[in-house]
Every structure is written in structure tokens, then in C-alpha cells.
mmCIF file of C-alpha atoms in Angstrom:
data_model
loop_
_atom_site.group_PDB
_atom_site.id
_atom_site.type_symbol
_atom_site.label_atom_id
_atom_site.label_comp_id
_atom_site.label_asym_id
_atom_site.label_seq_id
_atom_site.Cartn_x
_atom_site.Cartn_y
_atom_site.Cartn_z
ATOM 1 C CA UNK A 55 54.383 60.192 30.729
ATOM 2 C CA UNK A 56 57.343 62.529 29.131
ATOM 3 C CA UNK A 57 60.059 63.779 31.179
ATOM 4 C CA UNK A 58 59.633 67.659 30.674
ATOM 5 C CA UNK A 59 63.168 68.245 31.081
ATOM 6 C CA UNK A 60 65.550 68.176 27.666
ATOM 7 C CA UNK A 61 68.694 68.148 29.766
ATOM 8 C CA UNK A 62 70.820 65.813 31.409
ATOM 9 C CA UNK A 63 73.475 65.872 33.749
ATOM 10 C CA UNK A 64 76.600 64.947 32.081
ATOM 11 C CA UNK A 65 77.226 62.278 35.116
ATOM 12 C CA UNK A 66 74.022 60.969 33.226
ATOM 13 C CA UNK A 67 75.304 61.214 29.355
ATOM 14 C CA UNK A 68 78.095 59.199 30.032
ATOM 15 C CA UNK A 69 75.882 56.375 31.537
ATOM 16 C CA UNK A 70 73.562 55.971 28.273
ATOM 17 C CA UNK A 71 75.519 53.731 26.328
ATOM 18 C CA UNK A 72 73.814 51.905 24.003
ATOM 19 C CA UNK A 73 72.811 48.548 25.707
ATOM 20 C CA UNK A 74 70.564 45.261 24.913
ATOM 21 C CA UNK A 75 69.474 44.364 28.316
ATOM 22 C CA UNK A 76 68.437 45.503 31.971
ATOM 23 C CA UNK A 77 70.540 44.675 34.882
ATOM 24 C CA UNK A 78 68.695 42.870 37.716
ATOM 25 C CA UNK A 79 68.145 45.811 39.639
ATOM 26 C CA UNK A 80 67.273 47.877 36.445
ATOM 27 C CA UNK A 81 64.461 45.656 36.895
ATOM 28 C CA UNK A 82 63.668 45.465 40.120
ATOM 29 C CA UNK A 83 63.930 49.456 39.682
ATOM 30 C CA UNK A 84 60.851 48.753 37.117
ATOM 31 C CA UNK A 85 58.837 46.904 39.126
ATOM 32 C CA UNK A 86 59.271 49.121 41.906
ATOM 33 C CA UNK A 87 57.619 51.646 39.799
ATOM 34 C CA UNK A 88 54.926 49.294 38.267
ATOM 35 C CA UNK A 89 53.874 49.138 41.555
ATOM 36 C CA UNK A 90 53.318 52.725 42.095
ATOM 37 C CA UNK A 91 52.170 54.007 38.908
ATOM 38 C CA UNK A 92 48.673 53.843 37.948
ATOM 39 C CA UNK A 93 45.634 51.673 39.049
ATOM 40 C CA UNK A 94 47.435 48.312 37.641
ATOM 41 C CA UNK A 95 50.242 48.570 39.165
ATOM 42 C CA UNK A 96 50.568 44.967 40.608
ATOM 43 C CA UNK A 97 49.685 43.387 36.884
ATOM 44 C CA UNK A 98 52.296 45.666 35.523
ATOM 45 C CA UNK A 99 54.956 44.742 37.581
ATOM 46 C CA UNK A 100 53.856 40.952 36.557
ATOM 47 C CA UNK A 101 54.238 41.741 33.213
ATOM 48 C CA UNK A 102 57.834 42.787 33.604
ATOM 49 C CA UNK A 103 58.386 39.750 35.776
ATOM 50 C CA UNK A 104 56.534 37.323 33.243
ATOM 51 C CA UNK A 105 58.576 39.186 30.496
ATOM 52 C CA UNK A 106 62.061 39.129 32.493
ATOM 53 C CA UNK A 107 61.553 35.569 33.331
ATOM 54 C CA UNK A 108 61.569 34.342 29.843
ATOM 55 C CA UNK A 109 59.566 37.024 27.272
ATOM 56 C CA UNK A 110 56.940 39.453 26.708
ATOM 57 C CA UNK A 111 53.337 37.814 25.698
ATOM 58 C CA UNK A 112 53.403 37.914 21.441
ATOM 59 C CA UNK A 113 50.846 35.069 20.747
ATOM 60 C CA UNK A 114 49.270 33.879 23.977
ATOM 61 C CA UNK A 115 46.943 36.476 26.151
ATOM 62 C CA UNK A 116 48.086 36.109 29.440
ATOM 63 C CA UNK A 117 47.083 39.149 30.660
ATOM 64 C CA UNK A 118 44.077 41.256 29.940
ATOM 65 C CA UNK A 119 43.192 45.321 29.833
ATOM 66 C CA UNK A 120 41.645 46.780 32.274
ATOM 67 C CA UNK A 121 38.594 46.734 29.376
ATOM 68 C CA UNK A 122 38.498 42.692 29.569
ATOM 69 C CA UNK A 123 40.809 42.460 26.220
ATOM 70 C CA UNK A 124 43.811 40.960 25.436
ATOM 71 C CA UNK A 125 46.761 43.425 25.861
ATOM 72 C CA UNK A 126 49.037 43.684 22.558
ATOM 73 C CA UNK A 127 52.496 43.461 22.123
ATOM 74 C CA UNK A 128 51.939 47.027 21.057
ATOM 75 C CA UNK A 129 50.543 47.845 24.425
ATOM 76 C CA UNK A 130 52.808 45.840 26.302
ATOM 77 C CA UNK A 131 55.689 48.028 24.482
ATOM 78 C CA UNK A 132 53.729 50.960 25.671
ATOM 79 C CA UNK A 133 53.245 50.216 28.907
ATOM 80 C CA UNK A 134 57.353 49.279 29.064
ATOM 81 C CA UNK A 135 58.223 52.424 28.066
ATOM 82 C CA UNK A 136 55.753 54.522 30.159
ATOM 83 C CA UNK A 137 57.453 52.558 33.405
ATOM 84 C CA UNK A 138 60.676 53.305 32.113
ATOM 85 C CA UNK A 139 60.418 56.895 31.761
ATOM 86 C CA UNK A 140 58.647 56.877 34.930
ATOM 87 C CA UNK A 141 61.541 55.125 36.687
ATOM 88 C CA UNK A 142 63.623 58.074 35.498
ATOM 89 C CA UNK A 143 65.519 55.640 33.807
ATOM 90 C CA UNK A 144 68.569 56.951 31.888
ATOM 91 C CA UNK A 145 68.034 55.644 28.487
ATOM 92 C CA UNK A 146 64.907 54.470 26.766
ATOM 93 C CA UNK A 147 63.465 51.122 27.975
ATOM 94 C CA UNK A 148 61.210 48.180 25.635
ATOM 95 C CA UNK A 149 60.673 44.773 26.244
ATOM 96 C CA UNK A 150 63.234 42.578 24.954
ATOM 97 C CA UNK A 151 65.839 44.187 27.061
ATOM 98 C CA UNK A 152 63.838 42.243 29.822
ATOM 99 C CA UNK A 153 65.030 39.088 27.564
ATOM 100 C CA UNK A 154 68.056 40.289 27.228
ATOM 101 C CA UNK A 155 68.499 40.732 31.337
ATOM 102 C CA UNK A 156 67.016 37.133 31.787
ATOM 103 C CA UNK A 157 69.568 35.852 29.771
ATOM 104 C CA UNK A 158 72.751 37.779 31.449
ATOM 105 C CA UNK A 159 71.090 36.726 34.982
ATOM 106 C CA UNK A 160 71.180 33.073 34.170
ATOM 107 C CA UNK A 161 74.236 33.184 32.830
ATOM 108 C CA UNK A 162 76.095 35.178 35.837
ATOM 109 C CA UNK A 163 74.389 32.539 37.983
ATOM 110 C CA UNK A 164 76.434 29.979 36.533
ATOM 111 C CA UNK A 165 73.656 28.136 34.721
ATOM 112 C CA UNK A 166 74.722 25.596 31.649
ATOM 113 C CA UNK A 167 74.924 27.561 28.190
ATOM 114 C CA UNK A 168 73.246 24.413 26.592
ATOM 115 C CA UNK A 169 69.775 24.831 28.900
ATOM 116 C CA UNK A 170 70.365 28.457 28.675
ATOM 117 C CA UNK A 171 69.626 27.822 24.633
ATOM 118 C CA UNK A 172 67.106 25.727 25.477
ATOM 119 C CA UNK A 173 65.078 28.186 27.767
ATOM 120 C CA UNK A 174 65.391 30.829 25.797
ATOM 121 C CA UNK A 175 64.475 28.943 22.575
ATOM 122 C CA UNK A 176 67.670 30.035 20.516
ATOM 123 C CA UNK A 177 68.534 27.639 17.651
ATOM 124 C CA UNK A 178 71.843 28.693 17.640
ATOM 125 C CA UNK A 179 74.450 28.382 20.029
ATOM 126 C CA UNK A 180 76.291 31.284 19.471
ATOM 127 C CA UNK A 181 73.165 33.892 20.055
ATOM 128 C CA UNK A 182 73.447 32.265 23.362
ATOM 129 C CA UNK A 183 77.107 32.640 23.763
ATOM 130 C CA UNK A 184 76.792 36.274 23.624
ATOM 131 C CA UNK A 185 75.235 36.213 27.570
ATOM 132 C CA UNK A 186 78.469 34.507 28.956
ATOM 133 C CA UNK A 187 81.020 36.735 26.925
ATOM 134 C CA UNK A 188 79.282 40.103 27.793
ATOM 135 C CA UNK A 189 79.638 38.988 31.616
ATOM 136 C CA UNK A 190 82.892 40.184 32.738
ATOM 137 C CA UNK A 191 82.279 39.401 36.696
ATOM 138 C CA UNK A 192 81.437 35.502 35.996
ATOM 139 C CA UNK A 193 85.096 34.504 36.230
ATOM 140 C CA UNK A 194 86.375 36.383 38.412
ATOM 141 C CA UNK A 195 86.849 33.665 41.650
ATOM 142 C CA UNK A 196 87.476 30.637 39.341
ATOM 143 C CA UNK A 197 90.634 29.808 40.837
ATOM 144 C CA UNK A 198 90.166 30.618 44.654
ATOM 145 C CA UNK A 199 89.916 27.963 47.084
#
């Protein structure tokens, strides 16, 4: 589904900075509209959950077309950025941002940077670091009783 409309509010320009990952209510947002688009809208919105929680399908078929067959990465892309334009979402949407929003969610929630590396399977440290210096808010009551 293409938005039909080529312009954009400037309130809206100023907002599509380039960014790696989804805040949590960017996906929520999402899901929301999973839900309400098409006739697989509750797998879709699984698939976003599945892919926030820790990453989209690339091996493994976990979920299956609507045909019986295994969806691709390709149509898992697809189906990402369908949602997202649906969702009216100011900048284009595709699945590793859902990665990418796991990552800063765990990390504003305080968890260890170490299992943080571990769960998301980085080798090195300091692709993981990236989560806890992008987070601005994380810090911010360190030192109140």
C-alpha cells in the first residue's frame, strides 16, 4: 500500500531523521496496525513481536503463508514495510530496526550490557555498547535517593 500523497507537513520533515531502530511505541504503533490490516493480521503483529523480541526469521520457518509455505526474509521485509506505510509512519520502516528497538528497550530497562551481547548474539562488545550510549534518558535519576 503507497501513500498517494508526495507531501509532507514540515512538522513531519523535521521528524525523519535518519534512525536504526523503532521506539517501543513505534512498535506497538505497528502492531496496532498488523492487527487491522489484512486477513493475517494477528500473525503479522507476531511477526513484529517475534522480530522485536530478538530478530526477524532468516533460517528457521516459524511462520508460514497463508499458501502453507515458509514466509521469506524477502516477504517478511515486505510485509514490514507494507505495515509501516500503513501505520502512516514518518519514515520508511524494515526489519532490523525491530532489532535495533529490542536492543535500546533492554538497555533503557537497565539490563547488563554483557547478557545484552549475549542475547543479541554480538561478538563484540562495542556493537553492543552503541544501545547504552544512544540512550540519553537511562541516567538521568542515578543520583536521587
Amino acid at each position: 500500500m503507497k501513500s498517494t500523497s508526495k507531501t509532507r507537513t514540515p512538522s513531519i520533515v523535521n521528524l525523519t531523521v535518519k534512525r536504526r531502530y523503532l521506539t517501543e511505541r513505534e512498535v506497538e504503533r505497528l502492531m496496532d496496525c498488523a492487527r487491522k490490516y489484512g486477513r493475517y493480521g494477528h500473525r503479522d503483529a507476531t511477526m513484529i513481536l517475534v522480530a522485536y523480541r530478538h530478530d526477524y526469521p532468516r533460517e528457521a520457518y516459524v511462520f508460514v503463508s497463508e499458501r502453507g509455505g515458509p514466509i521469506s526474509p524477502i516477504g517478511f521485509h515486505r510485509l514490514i514495510q507494507r505495515v509501516g506505510e500503513a501505520a502512516n509512519m514518518p519514515f520508511p520502516i524494515h526489519p532490523h530496526m525491530l532489532r535495533h528497538a529490542c536492543g535500546f528497550k533492554l538497555a533503557n530497562d537497565g539490563h547488563d550490557t554483557r547478557a545484552l551481547q549475549h542475547y543479541l548474539g554480538h561478538k563484540n562488545i562495542q556493537h553492543t555498547v552503541r544501545y547504552t550510549e544512544m540512550a540519553p534518558d537511562r541516567f538521568k535519576d542515578f543520583w536521587r535517593n
